Coordinates of C-alpha atoms in Angstrom, one line a residue:
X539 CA -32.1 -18.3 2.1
X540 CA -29.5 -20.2 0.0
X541 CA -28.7 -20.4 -3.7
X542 CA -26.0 -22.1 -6.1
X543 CA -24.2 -19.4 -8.1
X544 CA -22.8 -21.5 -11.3
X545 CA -19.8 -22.0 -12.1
X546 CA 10.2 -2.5 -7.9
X547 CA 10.3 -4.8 -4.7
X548 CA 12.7 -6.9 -2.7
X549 CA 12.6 -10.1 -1.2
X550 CA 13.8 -9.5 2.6
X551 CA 10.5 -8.0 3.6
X552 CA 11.8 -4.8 2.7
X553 CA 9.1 -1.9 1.4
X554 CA 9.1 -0.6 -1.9
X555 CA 7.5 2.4 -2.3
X556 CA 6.6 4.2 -5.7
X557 CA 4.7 6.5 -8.0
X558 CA 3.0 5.4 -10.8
X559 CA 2.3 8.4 -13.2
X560 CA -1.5 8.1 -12.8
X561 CA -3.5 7.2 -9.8
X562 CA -6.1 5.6 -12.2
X563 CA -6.3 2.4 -14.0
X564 CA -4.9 2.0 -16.6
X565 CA -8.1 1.3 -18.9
X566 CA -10.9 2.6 -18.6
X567 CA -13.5 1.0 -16.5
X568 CA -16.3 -1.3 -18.9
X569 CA -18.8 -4.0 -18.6
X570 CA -17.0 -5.6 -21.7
X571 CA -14.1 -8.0 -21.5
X572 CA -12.8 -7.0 -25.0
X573 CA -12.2 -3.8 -23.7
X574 CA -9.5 -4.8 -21.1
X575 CA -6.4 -6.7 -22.7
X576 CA -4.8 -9.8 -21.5
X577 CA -2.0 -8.9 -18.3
X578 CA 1.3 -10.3 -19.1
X579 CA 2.4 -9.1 -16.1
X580 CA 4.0 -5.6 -16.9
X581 CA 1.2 -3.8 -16.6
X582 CA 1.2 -1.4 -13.8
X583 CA -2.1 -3.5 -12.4
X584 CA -0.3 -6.1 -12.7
X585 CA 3.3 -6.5 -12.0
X586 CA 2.8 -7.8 -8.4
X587 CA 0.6 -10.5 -9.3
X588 CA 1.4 -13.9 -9.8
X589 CA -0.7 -14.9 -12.8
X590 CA -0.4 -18.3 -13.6
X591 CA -2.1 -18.7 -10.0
X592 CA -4.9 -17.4 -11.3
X593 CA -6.4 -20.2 -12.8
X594 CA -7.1 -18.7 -16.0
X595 CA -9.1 -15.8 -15.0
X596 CA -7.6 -13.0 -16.4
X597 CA -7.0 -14.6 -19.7
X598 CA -10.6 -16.3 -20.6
X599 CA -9.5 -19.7 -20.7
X600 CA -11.2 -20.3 -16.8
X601 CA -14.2 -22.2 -17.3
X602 CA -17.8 -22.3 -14.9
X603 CA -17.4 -25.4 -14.0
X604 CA -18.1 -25.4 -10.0
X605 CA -20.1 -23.0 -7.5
X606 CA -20.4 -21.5 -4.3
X607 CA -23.3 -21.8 -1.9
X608 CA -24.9 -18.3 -0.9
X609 CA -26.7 -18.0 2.4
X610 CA -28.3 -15.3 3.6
X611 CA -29.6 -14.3 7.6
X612 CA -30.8 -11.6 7.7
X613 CA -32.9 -9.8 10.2
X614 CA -36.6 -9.3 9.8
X615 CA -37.6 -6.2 7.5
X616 CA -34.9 -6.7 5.0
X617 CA -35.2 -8.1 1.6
X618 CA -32.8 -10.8 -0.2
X619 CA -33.4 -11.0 -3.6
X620 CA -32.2 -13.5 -6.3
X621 CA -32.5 -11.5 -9.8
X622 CA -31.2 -12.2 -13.3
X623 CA -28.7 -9.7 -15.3
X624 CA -31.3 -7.2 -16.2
X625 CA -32.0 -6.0 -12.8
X626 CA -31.3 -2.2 -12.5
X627 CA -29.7 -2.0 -9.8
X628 CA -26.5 -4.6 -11.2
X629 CA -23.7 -2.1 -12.1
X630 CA -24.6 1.0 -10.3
X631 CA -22.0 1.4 -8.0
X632 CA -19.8 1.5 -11.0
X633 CA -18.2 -0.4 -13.5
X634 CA -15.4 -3.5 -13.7
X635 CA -12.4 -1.8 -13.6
X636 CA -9.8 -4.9 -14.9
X637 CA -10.4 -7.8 -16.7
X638 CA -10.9 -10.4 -14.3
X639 CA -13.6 -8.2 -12.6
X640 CA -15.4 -7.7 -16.6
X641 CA -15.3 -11.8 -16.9
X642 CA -16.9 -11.9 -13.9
X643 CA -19.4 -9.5 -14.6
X644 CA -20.1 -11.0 -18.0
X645 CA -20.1 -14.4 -16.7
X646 CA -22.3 -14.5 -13.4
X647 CA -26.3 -16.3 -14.4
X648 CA -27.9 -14.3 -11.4
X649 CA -27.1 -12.2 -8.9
X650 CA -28.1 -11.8 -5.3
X651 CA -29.4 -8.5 -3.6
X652 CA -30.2 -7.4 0.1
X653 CA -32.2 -4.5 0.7
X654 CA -32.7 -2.8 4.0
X655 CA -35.5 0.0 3.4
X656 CA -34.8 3.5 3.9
X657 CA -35.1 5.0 7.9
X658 CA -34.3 1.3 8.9
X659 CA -32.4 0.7 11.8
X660 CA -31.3 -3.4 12.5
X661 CA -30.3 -4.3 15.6
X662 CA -28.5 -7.2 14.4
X663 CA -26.6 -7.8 11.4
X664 CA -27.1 -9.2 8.0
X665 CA -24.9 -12.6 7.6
X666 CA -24.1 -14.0 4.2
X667 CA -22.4 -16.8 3.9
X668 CA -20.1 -17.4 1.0
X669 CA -19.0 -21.3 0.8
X670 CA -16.9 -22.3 -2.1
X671 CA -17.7 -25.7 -3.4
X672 CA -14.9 -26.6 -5.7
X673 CA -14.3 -25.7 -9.2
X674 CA -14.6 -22.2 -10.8
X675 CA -17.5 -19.9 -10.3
X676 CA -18.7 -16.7 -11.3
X677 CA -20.7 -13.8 -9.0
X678 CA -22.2 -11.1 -8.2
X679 CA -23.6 -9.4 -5.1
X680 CA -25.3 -6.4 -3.8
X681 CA -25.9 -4.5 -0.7
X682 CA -28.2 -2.1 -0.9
X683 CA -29.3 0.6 2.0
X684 CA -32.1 3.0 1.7
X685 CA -31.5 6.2 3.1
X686 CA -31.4 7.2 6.2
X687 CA -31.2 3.4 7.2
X688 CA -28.5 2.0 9.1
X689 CA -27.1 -1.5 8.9
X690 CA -24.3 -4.3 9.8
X691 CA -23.3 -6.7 6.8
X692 CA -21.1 -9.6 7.4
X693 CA -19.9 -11.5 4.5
X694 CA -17.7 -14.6 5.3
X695 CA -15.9 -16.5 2.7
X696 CA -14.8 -20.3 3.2
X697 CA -14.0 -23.8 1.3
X698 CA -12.3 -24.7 -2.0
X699 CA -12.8 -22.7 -5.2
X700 CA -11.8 -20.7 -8.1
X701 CA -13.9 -17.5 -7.6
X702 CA -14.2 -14.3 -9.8
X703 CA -17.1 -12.2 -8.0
X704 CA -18.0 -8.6 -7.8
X705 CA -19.9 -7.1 -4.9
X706 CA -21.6 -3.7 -4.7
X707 CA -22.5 -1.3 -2.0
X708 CA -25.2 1.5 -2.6
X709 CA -25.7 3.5 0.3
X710 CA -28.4 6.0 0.4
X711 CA -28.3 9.7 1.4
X712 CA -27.9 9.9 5.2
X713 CA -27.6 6.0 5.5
X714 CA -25.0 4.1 7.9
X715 CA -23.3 0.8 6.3
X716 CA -20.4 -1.3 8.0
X717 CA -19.1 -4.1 5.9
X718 CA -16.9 -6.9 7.0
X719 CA -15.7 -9.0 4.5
X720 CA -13.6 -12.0 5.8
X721 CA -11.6 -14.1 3.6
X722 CA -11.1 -17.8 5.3
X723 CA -10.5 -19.8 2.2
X724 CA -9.4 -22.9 2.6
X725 CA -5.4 -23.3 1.7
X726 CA -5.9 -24.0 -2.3
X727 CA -8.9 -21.5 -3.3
X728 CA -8.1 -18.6 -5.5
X729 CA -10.9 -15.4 -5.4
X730 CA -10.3 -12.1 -7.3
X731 CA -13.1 -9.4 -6.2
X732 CA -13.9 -6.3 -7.2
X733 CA -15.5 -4.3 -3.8
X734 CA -17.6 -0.8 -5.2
X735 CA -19.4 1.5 -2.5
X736 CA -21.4 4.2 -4.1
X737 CA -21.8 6.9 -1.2
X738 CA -24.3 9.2 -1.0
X739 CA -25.0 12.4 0.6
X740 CA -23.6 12.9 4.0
X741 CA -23.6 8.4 4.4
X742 CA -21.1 6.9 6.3
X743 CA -19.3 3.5 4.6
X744 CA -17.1 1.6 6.8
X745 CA -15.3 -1.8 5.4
X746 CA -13.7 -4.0 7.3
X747 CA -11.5 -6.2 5.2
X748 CA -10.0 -9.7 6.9
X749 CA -7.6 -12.0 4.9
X750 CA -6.7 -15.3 6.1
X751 CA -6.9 -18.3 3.7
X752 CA -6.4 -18.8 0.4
X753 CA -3.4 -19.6 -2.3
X754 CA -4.5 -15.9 -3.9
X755 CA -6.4 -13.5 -3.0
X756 CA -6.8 -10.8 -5.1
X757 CA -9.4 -7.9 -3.9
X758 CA -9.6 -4.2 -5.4
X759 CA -12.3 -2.2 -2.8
X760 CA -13.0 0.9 -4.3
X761 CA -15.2 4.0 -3.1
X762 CA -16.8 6.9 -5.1
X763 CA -19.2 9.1 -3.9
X764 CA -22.6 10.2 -5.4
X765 CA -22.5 13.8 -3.5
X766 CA -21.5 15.9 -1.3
X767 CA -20.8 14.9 3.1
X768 CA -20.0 11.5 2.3
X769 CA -17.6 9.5 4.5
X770 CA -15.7 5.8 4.1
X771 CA -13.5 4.4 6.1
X772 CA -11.6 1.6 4.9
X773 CA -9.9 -1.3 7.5
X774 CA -8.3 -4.4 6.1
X775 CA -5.9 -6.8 8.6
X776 CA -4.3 -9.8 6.5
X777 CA -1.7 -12.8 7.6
X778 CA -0.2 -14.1 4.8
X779 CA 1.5 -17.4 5.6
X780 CA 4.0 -19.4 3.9
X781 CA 3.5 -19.5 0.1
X782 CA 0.2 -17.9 0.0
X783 CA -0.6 -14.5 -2.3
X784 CA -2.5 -11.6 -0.9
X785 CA -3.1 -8.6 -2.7
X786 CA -5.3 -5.3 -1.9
X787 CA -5.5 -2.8 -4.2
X788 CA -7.7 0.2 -2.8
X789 CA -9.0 3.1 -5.0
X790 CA -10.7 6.0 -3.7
X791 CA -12.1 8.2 -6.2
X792 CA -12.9 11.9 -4.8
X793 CA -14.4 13.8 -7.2
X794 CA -17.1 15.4 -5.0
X795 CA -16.8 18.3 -3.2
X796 CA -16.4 17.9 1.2
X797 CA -15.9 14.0 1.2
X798 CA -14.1 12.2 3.5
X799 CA -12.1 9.1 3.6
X800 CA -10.0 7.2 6.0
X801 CA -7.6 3.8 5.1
X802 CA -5.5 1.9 7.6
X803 CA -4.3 -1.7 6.9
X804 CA -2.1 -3.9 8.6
X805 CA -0.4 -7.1 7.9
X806 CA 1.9 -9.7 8.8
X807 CA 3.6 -12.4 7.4
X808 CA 5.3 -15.1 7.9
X809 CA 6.9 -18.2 6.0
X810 CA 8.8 -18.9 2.7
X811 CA 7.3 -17.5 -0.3
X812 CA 4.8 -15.5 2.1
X813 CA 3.9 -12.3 -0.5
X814 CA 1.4 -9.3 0.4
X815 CA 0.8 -6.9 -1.6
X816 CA -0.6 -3.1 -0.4
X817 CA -1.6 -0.5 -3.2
X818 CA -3.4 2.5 -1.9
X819 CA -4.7 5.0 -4.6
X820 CA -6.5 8.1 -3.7
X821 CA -7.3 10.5 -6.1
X822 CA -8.9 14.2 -5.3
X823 CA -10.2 15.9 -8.7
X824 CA -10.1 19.5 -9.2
X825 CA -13.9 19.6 -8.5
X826 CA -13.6 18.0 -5.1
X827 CA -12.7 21.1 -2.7
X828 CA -13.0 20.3 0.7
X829 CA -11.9 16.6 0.6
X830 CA -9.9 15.2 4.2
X831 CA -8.4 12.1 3.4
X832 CA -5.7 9.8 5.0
X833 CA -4.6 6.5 4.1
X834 CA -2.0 4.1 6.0
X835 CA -0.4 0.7 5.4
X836 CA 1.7 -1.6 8.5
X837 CA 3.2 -4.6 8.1
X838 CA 5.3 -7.0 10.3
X839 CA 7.4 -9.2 9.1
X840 CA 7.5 -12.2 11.9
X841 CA 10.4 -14.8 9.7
X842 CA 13.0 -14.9 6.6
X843 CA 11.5 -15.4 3.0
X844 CA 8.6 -13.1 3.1
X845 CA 7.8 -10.4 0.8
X846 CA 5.7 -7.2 1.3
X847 CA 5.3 -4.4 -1.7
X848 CA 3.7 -1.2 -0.2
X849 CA 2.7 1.8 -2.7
X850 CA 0.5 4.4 -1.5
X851 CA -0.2 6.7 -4.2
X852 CA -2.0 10.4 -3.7
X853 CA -3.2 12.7 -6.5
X854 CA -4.2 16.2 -5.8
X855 CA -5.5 18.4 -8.5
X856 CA -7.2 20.8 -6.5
X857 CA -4.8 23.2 -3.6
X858 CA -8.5 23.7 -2.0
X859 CA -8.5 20.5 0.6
X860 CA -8.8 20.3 4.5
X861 CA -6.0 18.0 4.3
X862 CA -4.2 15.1 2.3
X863 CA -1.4 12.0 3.1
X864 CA -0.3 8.4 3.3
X865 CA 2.2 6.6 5.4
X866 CA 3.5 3.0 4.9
X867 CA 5.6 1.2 7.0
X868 CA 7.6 -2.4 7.2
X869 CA 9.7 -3.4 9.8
X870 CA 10.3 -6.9 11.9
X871 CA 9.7 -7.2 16.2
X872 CA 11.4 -4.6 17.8
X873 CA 13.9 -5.5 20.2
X874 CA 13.0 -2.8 22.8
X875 CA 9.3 -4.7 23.1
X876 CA 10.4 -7.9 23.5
X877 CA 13.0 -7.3 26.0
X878 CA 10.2 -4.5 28.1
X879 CA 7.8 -7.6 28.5
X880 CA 10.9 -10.6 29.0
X881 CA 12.5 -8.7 31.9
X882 CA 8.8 -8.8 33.5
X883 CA 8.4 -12.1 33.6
X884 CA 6.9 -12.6 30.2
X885 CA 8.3 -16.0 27.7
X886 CA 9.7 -14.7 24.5
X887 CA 6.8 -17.0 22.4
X888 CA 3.9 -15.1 24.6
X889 CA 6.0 -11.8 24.6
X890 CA 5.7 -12.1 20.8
X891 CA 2.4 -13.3 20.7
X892 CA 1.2 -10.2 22.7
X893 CA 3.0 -7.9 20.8
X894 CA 1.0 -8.9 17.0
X895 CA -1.7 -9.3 19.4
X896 CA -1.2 -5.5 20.1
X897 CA -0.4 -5.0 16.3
X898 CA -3.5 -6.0 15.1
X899 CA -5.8 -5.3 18.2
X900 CA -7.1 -1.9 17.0
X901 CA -8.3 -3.0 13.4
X902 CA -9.8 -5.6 15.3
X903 CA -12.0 -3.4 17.6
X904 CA -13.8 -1.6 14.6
X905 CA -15.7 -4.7 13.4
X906 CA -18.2 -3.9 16.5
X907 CA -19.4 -7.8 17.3
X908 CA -17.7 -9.6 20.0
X909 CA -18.1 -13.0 18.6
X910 CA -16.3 -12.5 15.5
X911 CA -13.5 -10.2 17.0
X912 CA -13.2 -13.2 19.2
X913 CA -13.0 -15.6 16.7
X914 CA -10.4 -13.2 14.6
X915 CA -7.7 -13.3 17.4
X916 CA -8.3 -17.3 18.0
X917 CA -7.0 -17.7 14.1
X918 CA -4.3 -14.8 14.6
X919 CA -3.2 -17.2 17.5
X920 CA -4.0 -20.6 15.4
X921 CA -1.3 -18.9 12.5
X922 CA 1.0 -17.6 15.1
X923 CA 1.7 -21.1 16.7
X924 CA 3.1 -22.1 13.2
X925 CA 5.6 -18.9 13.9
X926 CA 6.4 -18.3 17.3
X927 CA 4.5 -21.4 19.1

């Protein structure tokens, strides 16, 4: 099926680390844009973001003026739906929580929606294709999983646009949902995204987030839970290259009793003006006893002139959890590795090589389909000849 969707850091690659005085946004989350104010760029949201990149997003004056081309594959027994605004199941995962992500939920003319039926188990996985076609566009999307049901979605993002899209993920009581979301824009596109899984009772979410292409990327995955046993685990590998943007700002709202969550990113970078940007926010409530939750962010920094801000961010207002805590780490190669695998024989360009190999290698492995782990490492090896070819 297709459609047409109208249109506190330093600069050595050095961590910051930091603690905002709320976990939360900063306004409260709405379908309205006039509820969010224009970002000047002070804005705790905002102060990593470069926004005259944005193309006018975040400030109204961007314009539906292109598209992107939707296809959907998906295995038989599963529904894909084109529906206009007043479908009930748009915004149930939860509202926009900046303004880009309002504008984009005010702007969108219809939305597309897969279903996979309750007790459903696929054997192979949903693909939707996501193909920008120039110009700015507007979007919405939602995965939807009965319960009990099981299921693989594979979103993959490619060509030229301005894209402001939202994308929803309702899993059903007992259900099983993995999510990869690859970003392989080509070098100008710009796509802001907010990412909501609503998780029910004792379901399973897993994302796998991939970020290759694009001038900016902007994505904010976010995870609540509708009650209690519910689990998400949250992956994301990214290789910023020279000049490009790429910012992931994760939010994981516990504020149901014995929930779990899991978060481990890793990035490298490489190249002049190379800039990532990690912000992990977990917040446990005072209602959510019982939570276990762990979040971690890597990066390697392969060259001079690139920039990585780190800030994991943990809010406990209950003492009754099974456990709580972040780590975040930036560093360049280490010495010790590359001289263990040159004194065996091993060129300093492979020794390298095999050492982000290595870096990245386990983030890789939870996407669970051979071809497009395969396919992963062939581009982590296409950007590492720009580095260490």
């Amino acid at each position: 099926m297709a459609e047409t969707i109208p249109a506190g850091s330093t600069t050595d690659g050095v961590i910051q680390v930091g603690q905002p005085t709320d976990a939360r946004v900063s306004a409260p989350a709405s379908y309205d844009v006039a509820d969010f104010p224009v970002p000047h760029g002070r804005e705790e949201d905002w102060r990593f973001t470069p926004l005259e990149r944005l193309r006018g997003l975040h400030d109204g004056t961007a314009v539906a003026d292109g598209g992107v081309k939707v296809e959907v594959i998906a295995p038989e027994g599963v529904t894909v739906e084109t529906v206009g605004r007043d479908d009930a199941r748009l915004g149930k995962a939860g509202k926009p929580v900046d303004r880009v992500a309002a504008q984009a939920y005010s702007s969108f003319e219809k939305a597309s929606v897969v279903s996979v039926p309750k007790e459903t188990v696929l054997t192979e996985p949903v693909r939707i294709a996501v193909h920008g076609e120039g110009g700015t566009a507007f979007g919405h999307q939602v995965i939807e999983v009965g319960a009990f049901a099981e299921a693989v979605v594979v979103i993959d993002h490619t060509g030229d646009a301005t894209v402001a899209a939202n994308v929803e993920y309702l899993i059903g009581d007992g259900a099983k949902l993995t999510v990869v979301s690859v970003q392989d824009w080509d070098d100008t596109a710009v796509h802001a995204g907010q990412h909501t899984a609503l998780v029910g009772r004792d379901a399973t979410f897993k994302s796998v987030v991939v970020t290759f292409g694009g001038d900016l990327v902007r994505l904010h995955p976010r995870v609540v839970y509708g009650a209690p046993g519910g689990e998400a685990e949250l992956y994301g590998l990214y290789f910023t290259d020279n000049g490009q943007h790429q910012e992931h700002r994760l939010f994981i709202d516990h504020d149901t009793p014995h929930c779990r969550s899991n978060v481990a990113y890793k990035g490298a970078l490489q190249g002049q003006e190379a800039h990532a940007v990690w912000i992990g926010d977990v917040l446990i409530r005072a209602a959510a006893e019982g939570t276990d939750t762990y979040e971690l962010n890597r990066n390697l920094v392969l060259t001079d002139g690139a920039r990585v801000d780190s800030v994991p961010n943990l809010e406990i207002e209950t003492g009754e959890i099974v456990g709580a805590g972040h780590a975040s780490a930036t560093g360049r190669f280490e010495d010790e590795q590359l001289f263990y695998l040159m004194a065996r024989g091993i060129p300093a360009d492979e020794a390298r090589r095999l050492v982000v190999r290595g870096f990245f290698a386990e983030l890789v492995q939870q996407i669970g389909l051979p071809e497009l782990e395969e396919r992963l490492i062939a581009k982590i090896e296409a950007e590492l000849e720009a580095s260490v070819g």
